[in-house]
PDB file of C-alpha atoms in Angstrom:
ATOM      1  CA  MET E 152       0.000   0.000   0.000  1.00  0.00           C
ATOM      2  CA  ILE E 153       2.398   2.715   1.155  1.00  0.00           C
ATOM      3  CA  PHE E 154       5.164   1.386  -1.076  1.00  0.00           C
ATOM      4  CA  GLY E 155       3.193   2.481  -4.136  1.00  0.00           C
ATOM      5  CA  PHE E 156       3.991   6.075  -3.135  1.00  0.00           C
ATOM      6  CA  PHE E 157       7.745   5.531  -3.064  1.00  0.00           C
ATOM      7  CA  ASP E 158       9.512   7.231  -5.943  1.00  0.00           C
ATOM      8  CA  PRO E 159      10.774   4.735  -8.512  1.00  0.00           C
ATOM      9  CA  VAL E 160      14.520   4.309  -8.997  1.00  0.00           C
ATOM     10  CA  ASN E 161      16.479   2.218 -11.435  1.00  0.00           C
ATOM     11  CA  TYR E 162      18.820  -0.322  -9.855  1.00  0.00           C
ATOM     12  CA  ASP E 163      20.957  -2.299 -12.308  1.00  0.00           C
ATOM     13  CA  GLY E 164      18.274  -1.841 -14.950  1.00  0.00           C
ATOM     14  CA  VAL E 165      15.459  -2.972 -12.659  1.00  0.00           C
ATOM     15  CA  PRO E 166      12.852  -0.409 -11.559  1.00  0.00           C
ATOM     16  CA  MET E 167      12.103  -0.503  -7.839  1.00  0.00           C
ATOM     17  CA  ALA E 168      10.785   1.663  -5.019  1.00  0.00           C
ATOM     18  CA  ASP E 169      13.175   4.179  -3.466  1.00  0.00           C
ATOM     19  CA  ILE E 170      12.920   2.903   0.094  1.00  0.00           C
ATOM     20  CA  PHE E 171      15.517   5.364   1.342  1.00  0.00           C
ATOM     21  CA  ARG E 172      13.264   8.400   1.122  1.00  0.00           C
ATOM     22  CA  SER E 173      11.783   9.113   4.509  1.00  0.00           C
ATOM     23  CA  TYR E 174       8.008   9.338   4.783  1.00  0.00           C
ATOM     24  CA  LYS E 175       8.178   9.549   8.567  1.00  0.00           C
ATOM     25  CA  LYS E 176       7.346  13.264   8.701  1.00  0.00           C
ATOM     26  CA  TYR E 177       4.111  12.663   6.750  1.00  0.00           C
ATOM     27  CA  PHE E 178       3.330   9.647   8.931  1.00  0.00           C
ATOM     28  CA  ASP E 179       3.862  11.769  12.065  1.00  0.00           C
ATOM     29  CA  GLU E 180       1.817  14.619  10.616  1.00  0.00           C
ATOM     30  CA  VAL E 181      -1.172  12.323  10.055  1.00  0.00           C
ATOM     31  CA  SER E 182      -0.762  10.379  13.313  1.00  0.00           C
ATOM     32  CA  SER E 183      -0.843  13.653  15.264  1.00  0.00           C
ATOM     33  CA  ASN E 184      -4.582  13.748  14.477  1.00  0.00           C
ATOM     34  CA  PHE E 185      -5.139  10.598  16.536  1.00  0.00           C
ATOM     35  CA  VAL E 186      -4.923   9.673  20.188  1.00  0.00           C
ATOM     36  CA  LEU E 187      -2.171   7.077  20.236  1.00  0.00           C
ATOM     37  CA  GLN E 188      -2.428   4.257  22.749  1.00  0.00           C
ATOM     38  CA  LYS E 189       0.110   2.289  24.749  1.00  0.00           C
ATOM     39  CA  PHE E 190      -0.115  -1.444  24.198  1.00  0.00           C
ATOM     40  CA  TYR E 191       1.559  -4.232  26.184  1.00  0.00           C
ATOM     41  CA  ILE E 192       2.716  -7.154  24.042  1.00  0.00           C
ATOM     42  CA  THR E 193       2.232 -10.593  25.591  1.00  0.00           C
ATOM     43  CA  GLY E 194       4.401 -13.395  24.302  1.00  0.00           C
ATOM     44  CA  SER E 195       6.712 -12.533  21.439  1.00  0.00           C
ATOM     45  CA  PRO E 196       4.609 -12.208  18.277  1.00  0.00           C
ATOM     46  CA  ARG E 197       6.294 -10.900  15.151  1.00  0.00           C
ATOM     47  CA  PRO E 198       5.002  -7.492  13.943  1.00  0.00           C
ATOM     48  CA  GLU E 199       2.952  -9.182  11.213  1.00  0.00           C
ATOM     49  CA  LEU E 200       1.107 -11.380  13.711  1.00  0.00           C
ATOM     50  CA  LEU E 201       0.441  -8.496  16.082  1.00  0.00           C
ATOM     51  CA  SER E 202      -0.795  -6.441  13.128  1.00  0.00           C
ATOM     52  CA  TYR E 203      -3.235  -9.233  12.307  1.00  0.00           C
ATOM     53  CA  LYS E 204      -4.398  -9.511  15.933  1.00  0.00           C
ATOM     54  CA  LEU E 205      -4.915  -5.740  16.246  1.00  0.00           C
ATOM     55  CA  TYR E 206      -6.046  -4.724  12.792  1.00  0.00           C
ATOM     56  CA  GLY E 207      -7.139  -7.954  11.091  1.00  0.00           C
ATOM     57  CA  ASP E 208      -4.451  -7.535   8.402  1.00  0.00           C
ATOM     58  CA  VAL E 209      -0.823  -8.669   8.440  1.00  0.00           C
ATOM     59  CA  SER E 210       0.127  -6.030   5.876  1.00  0.00           C
ATOM     60  CA  TYR E 211      -0.223  -3.210   8.453  1.00  0.00           C
ATOM     61  CA  TYR E 212       2.877  -4.368  10.332  1.00  0.00           C
ATOM     62  CA  TRP E 213       4.738  -1.344   8.954  1.00  0.00           C
ATOM     63  CA  VAL E 214       2.394   0.966  10.904  1.00  0.00           C
ATOM     64  CA  LEU E 215       3.523  -0.667  14.165  1.00  0.00           C
ATOM     65  CA  LEU E 216       7.181  -0.394  13.171  1.00  0.00           C
ATOM     66  CA  MET E 217       6.938   3.192  11.956  1.00  0.00           C
ATOM     67  CA  ILE E 218       4.957   4.543  14.886  1.00  0.00           C
ATOM     68  CA  ASN E 219       7.484   2.993  17.282  1.00  0.00           C
ATOM     69  CA  GLU E 220      10.463   4.152  15.193  1.00  0.00           C
ATOM     70  CA  ILE E 221      11.739   0.602  14.740  1.00  0.00           C
ATOM     71  CA  LEU E 222      14.050   0.370  11.756  1.00  0.00           C
ATOM     72  CA  ASP E 223      15.183  -3.203  12.359  1.00  0.00           C
ATOM     73  CA  PRO E 224      12.223  -5.556  12.843  1.00  0.00           C
ATOM     74  CA  PHE E 225      14.538  -8.397  13.889  1.00  0.00           C
ATOM     75  CA  HIS E 226      16.518  -6.725  16.673  1.00  0.00           C
ATOM     76  CA  GLY E 227      14.326  -3.684  17.392  1.00  0.00           C
ATOM     77  CA  TRP E 228      11.205  -5.762  18.074  1.00  0.00           C
ATOM     78  CA  ILE E 229      10.582  -8.053  21.036  1.00  0.00           C
ATOM     79  CA  LYS E 230      12.111 -11.529  20.742  1.00  0.00           C
ATOM     80  CA  ASP E 231      11.432 -14.790  22.509  1.00  0.00           C
ATOM     81  CA  GLU E 232      13.849 -15.749  25.270  1.00  0.00           C
ATOM     82  CA  GLU E 233      15.748 -18.261  23.134  1.00  0.00           C
ATOM     83  CA  ALA E 234      16.368 -15.649  20.430  1.00  0.00           C
ATOM     84  CA  VAL E 235      17.636 -13.171  23.040  1.00  0.00           C
ATOM     85  CA  HIS E 236      20.064 -15.793  24.348  1.00  0.00           C
ATOM     86  CA  LYS E 237      21.318 -16.667  20.857  1.00  0.00           C
ATOM     87  CA  SER E 238      21.767 -13.020  19.926  1.00  0.00           C
ATOM     88  CA  CYS E 239      23.596 -12.305  23.177  1.00  0.00           C
ATOM     89  CA  GLU E 240      25.861 -15.346  22.748  1.00  0.00           C
ATOM     90  CA  GLN E 241      26.772 -14.134  19.275  1.00  0.00           C
ATOM     91  CA  ARG E 242      27.519 -10.559  20.384  1.00  0.00           C
ATOM     92  CA  TYR E 243      29.620 -11.515  23.394  1.00  0.00           C
ATOM     93  CA  LYS E 244      31.321 -14.650  22.062  1.00  0.00           C
ATOM     94  CA  ASN E 245      34.734 -12.924  22.106  1.00  0.00           C
ATOM     95  CA  LYS E 246      34.446 -11.686  25.694  1.00  0.00           C
ATOM     96  CA  PRO E 247      36.210 -13.754  28.388  1.00  0.00           C
ATOM     97  CA  ASN E 248      32.962 -14.530  30.238  1.00  0.00           C
ATOM     98  CA  GLY E 249      30.633 -14.584  27.220  1.00  0.00           C
ATOM     99  CA  VAL E 250      27.035 -13.809  28.176  1.00  0.00           C
ATOM    100  CA  ASN E 251      28.110 -13.632  31.827  1.00  0.00           C
ATOM    101  CA  GLU E 252      30.430 -10.689  31.142  1.00  0.00           C
ATOM    102  CA  ILE E 253      29.673  -7.909  33.634  1.00  0.00           C
ATOM    103  CA  LEU E 254      28.695  -4.827  31.625  1.00  0.00           C
ATOM    104  CA  TYR E 255      27.966  -2.411  34.484  1.00  0.00           C
ATOM    105  CA  HIS E 256      26.672  -2.202  38.040  1.00  0.00           C
ATOM    106  CA  VAL E 257      23.463  -0.663  39.404  1.00  0.00           C
ATOM    107  CA  ASP E 258      22.614   0.893  42.738  1.00  0.00           C
ATOM    108  CA  SER E 259      19.437   0.239  44.749  1.00  0.00           C
ATOM    109  CA  GLU E 260      17.511   2.691  42.558  1.00  0.00           C
ATOM    110  CA  GLY E 261      18.651   1.148  39.276  1.00  0.00           C
ATOM    111  CA  LYS E 262      21.126   3.901  38.393  1.00  0.00           C
ATOM    112  CA  PRO E 263      23.902   2.390  36.263  1.00  0.00           C
ATOM    113  CA  PHE E 264      27.592   2.750  37.064  1.00  0.00           C
ATOM    114  CA  TRP E 265      30.032   1.842  34.298  1.00  0.00           C
ATOM    115  CA  ARG E 266      33.639   0.635  34.575  1.00  0.00           C
ATOM    116  CA  MET E 267      33.572   0.146  38.336  1.00  0.00           C
ATOM    117  CA  LYS E 268      35.660  -1.878  40.784  1.00  0.00           C
ATOM    118  CA  GLU E 269      35.217  -2.232  44.531  1.00  0.00           C
ATOM    119  CA  TYR E 270      38.295  -1.595  46.627  1.00  0.00           C
ATOM    120  CA  PRO E 271      38.920  -3.110  48.976  1.00  0.00           C
ATOM    121  CA  VAL E 272      36.470  -5.885  48.125  1.00  0.00           C
ATOM    122  CA  GLY E 273      33.505  -5.791  50.503  1.00  0.00           C
ATOM    123  CA  SER E 274      34.111  -2.168  51.571  1.00  0.00           C
ATOM    124  CA  GLY E 275      31.355  -0.578  49.480  1.00  0.00           C
ATOM    125  CA  ASN E 276      33.922   1.845  48.023  1.00  0.00           C
ATOM    126  CA  TRP E 277      33.693   1.930  44.245  1.00  0.00           C
ATOM    127  CA  TYR E 278      36.271   3.406  41.891  1.00  0.00           C
ATOM    128  CA  ASP E 279      36.625   3.656  38.118  1.00  0.00           C
ATOM    129  CA  ILE E 280      38.662   0.719  36.837  1.00  0.00           C
ATOM    130  CA  GLY E 281      41.159   3.218  35.355  1.00  0.00           C
ATOM    131  CA  ASP E 282      41.833   4.732  38.793  1.00  0.00           C
ATOM    132  CA  SER E 283      44.715   2.381  39.604  1.00  0.00           C
ATOM    133  CA  LEU E 284      45.602   4.238  42.818  1.00  0.00           C
ATOM    134  CA  ASN E 285      41.963   4.288  44.029  1.00  0.00           C
ATOM    135  CA  LYS E 286      42.114   8.014  44.709  1.00  0.00           C
ATOM    136  CA  TYR E 287      38.730   9.124  43.326  1.00  0.00           C
ATOM    137  CA  LEU E 288      35.761   7.497  45.022  1.00  0.00           C
ATOM    138  CA  GLN E 289      32.821   7.257  42.579  1.00  0.00           C
ATOM    139  CA  HIS E 290      30.227   5.617  44.812  1.00  0.00           C
ATOM    140  CA  HIS E 291      29.890   4.307  48.340  1.00  0.00           C
ATOM    141  CA  GLY E 292      27.354   1.602  49.007  1.00  0.00           C
ATOM    142  CA  THR E 293      26.110  -1.557  47.395  1.00  0.00           C
ATOM    143  CA  LEU E 294      26.317  -2.002  43.633  1.00  0.00           C
ATOM    144  CA  VAL E 295      24.948  -5.067  41.879  1.00  0.00           C
ATOM    145  CA  PRO E 296      26.655  -6.381  38.728  1.00  0.00           C
ATOM    146  CA  VAL E 297      24.603  -6.654  35.539  1.00  0.00           C
ATOM    147  CA  THR E 298      25.741  -9.279  33.047  1.00  0.00           C
ATOM    148  CA  ALA E 299      25.362  -9.134  29.289  1.00  0.00           C
ATOM    149  CA  ILE E 300      22.465 -11.602  29.287  1.00  0.00           C
ATOM    150  CA  GLU E 301      20.690  -9.780  32.122  1.00  0.00           C
ATOM    151  CA  HIS E 302      21.083  -6.512  30.247  1.00  0.00           C
ATOM    152  CA  ASP E 303      19.780  -7.987  26.985  1.00  0.00           C
ATOM    153  CA  MET E 304      16.810  -9.641  28.717  1.00  0.00           C
ATOM    154  CA  ASN E 305      15.920  -6.324  30.425  1.00  0.00           C
ATOM    155  CA  GLU E 306      16.194  -4.439  27.132  1.00  0.00           C
ATOM    156  CA  ASN E 307      13.975  -7.026  25.451  1.00  0.00           C
ATOM    157  CA  GLU E 308      11.341  -6.645  28.175  1.00  0.00           C
ATOM    158  CA  ARG E 309      11.275  -2.871  27.605  1.00  0.00           C
ATOM    159  CA  LYS E 310      10.127  -3.585  24.049  1.00  0.00           C
ATOM    160  CA  ARG E 311       6.860  -5.065  25.332  1.00  0.00           C
ATOM    161  CA  THR E 312       5.237  -1.652  25.697  1.00  0.00           C
ATOM    162  CA  ILE E 313       4.619  -0.079  22.317  1.00  0.00           C
ATOM    163  CA  THR E 314       2.508   2.685  20.841  1.00  0.00           C
ATOM    164  CA  ILE E 315      -0.360   1.785  18.537  1.00  0.00           C
ATOM    165  CA  ILE E 316      -3.103   3.457  16.573  1.00  0.00           C
ATOM    166  CA  ALA E 317      -6.390   2.247  18.017  1.00  0.00           C
ATOM    167  CA  PRO E 318      -7.847  -0.601  15.964  1.00  0.00           C
ATOM    168  CA  ASN E 319     -11.071   1.371  15.386  1.00  0.00           C
ATOM    169  CA  ASP E 320      -8.984   4.279  13.967  1.00  0.00           C
ATOM    170  CA  ILE E 321      -6.718   2.326  11.609  1.00  0.00           C
ATOM    171  CA  SER E 322      -8.934   2.696   8.508  1.00  0.00           C
ATOM    172  CA  LYS E 323      -9.315   6.431   8.991  1.00  0.00           C
ATOM    173  CA  PHE E 324      -5.576   6.772   9.669  1.00  0.00           C
ATOM    174  CA  LEU E 325      -4.658   4.879   6.495  1.00  0.00           C
ATOM    175  CA  ASP E 326      -7.143   6.915   4.439  1.00  0.00           C
ATOM    176  CA  MET E 327      -5.687  10.184   5.749  1.00  0.00           C
ATOM    177  CA  LEU E 328      -2.124   8.984   5.152  1.00  0.00           C
ATOM    178  CA  THR E 329      -2.973   7.884   1.623  1.00  0.00           C
ATOM    179  CA  ARG E 330      -4.545  11.264   0.838  1.00  0.00           C
ATOM    180  CA  ARG E 331      -1.513  13.075   2.280  1.00  0.00           C
ATOM    181  CA  LEU E 332       0.907  10.986   0.213  1.00  0.00           C
ATOM    182  CA  GLU E 333      -1.209  11.506  -2.899  1.00  0.00           C
ATOM    183  CA  ARG E 334      -0.881  15.261  -2.408  1.00  0.00           C
ATOM    184  CA  ILE E 335       2.889  14.890  -2.088  1.00  0.00           C
ATOM    185  CA  ARG E 336       3.069  12.720  -5.211  1.00  0.00           C
ATOM    186  CA  ASP E 337       0.930  15.184  -7.154  1.00  0.00           C
ATOM    187  CA  GLY E 338       3.081  18.095  -6.024  1.00  0.00           C
ATOM    188  CA  SER E 339       0.534  19.853  -3.851  1.00  0.00           C
TER     189      SER E 339
END
């Protein structure tokens, strides 16, 4: 549907849609006329399946991706736990502790502290790992290490809450977007 509005380009003699032109500003312009809703994703459905569940049409998956500014539907969208583990294993395979590599520490309020070491161990005195003489205290208190897999699982969970156009508004939204893109195509 929307791809019919993409300007044609010639690639090695084959005409195709210019997918590099951004239509986001027109999308945002039209979506500003609607009350957008927060939606909590249960499970780990692909965008196409969620589009079908919400709108009755798998081809509206791009609306979910665009409204949530997701450019990569494989890594920007929620994954199942096994996929998170596989992705994390791949990314951290060259680290000494793999997925158990400590990326940072957090305090009791969840504030992250990067590149920290406790000295002496058990003292609650935390220094930057580059402070070899332990002269510049960065934090005093308890910090909890966060491993690569814990970080990736937390990031994946944050992807559960997305923005959607209400199912009863999707037809009107698509009609308004189509009319807006037609005006752009026609030069008005």
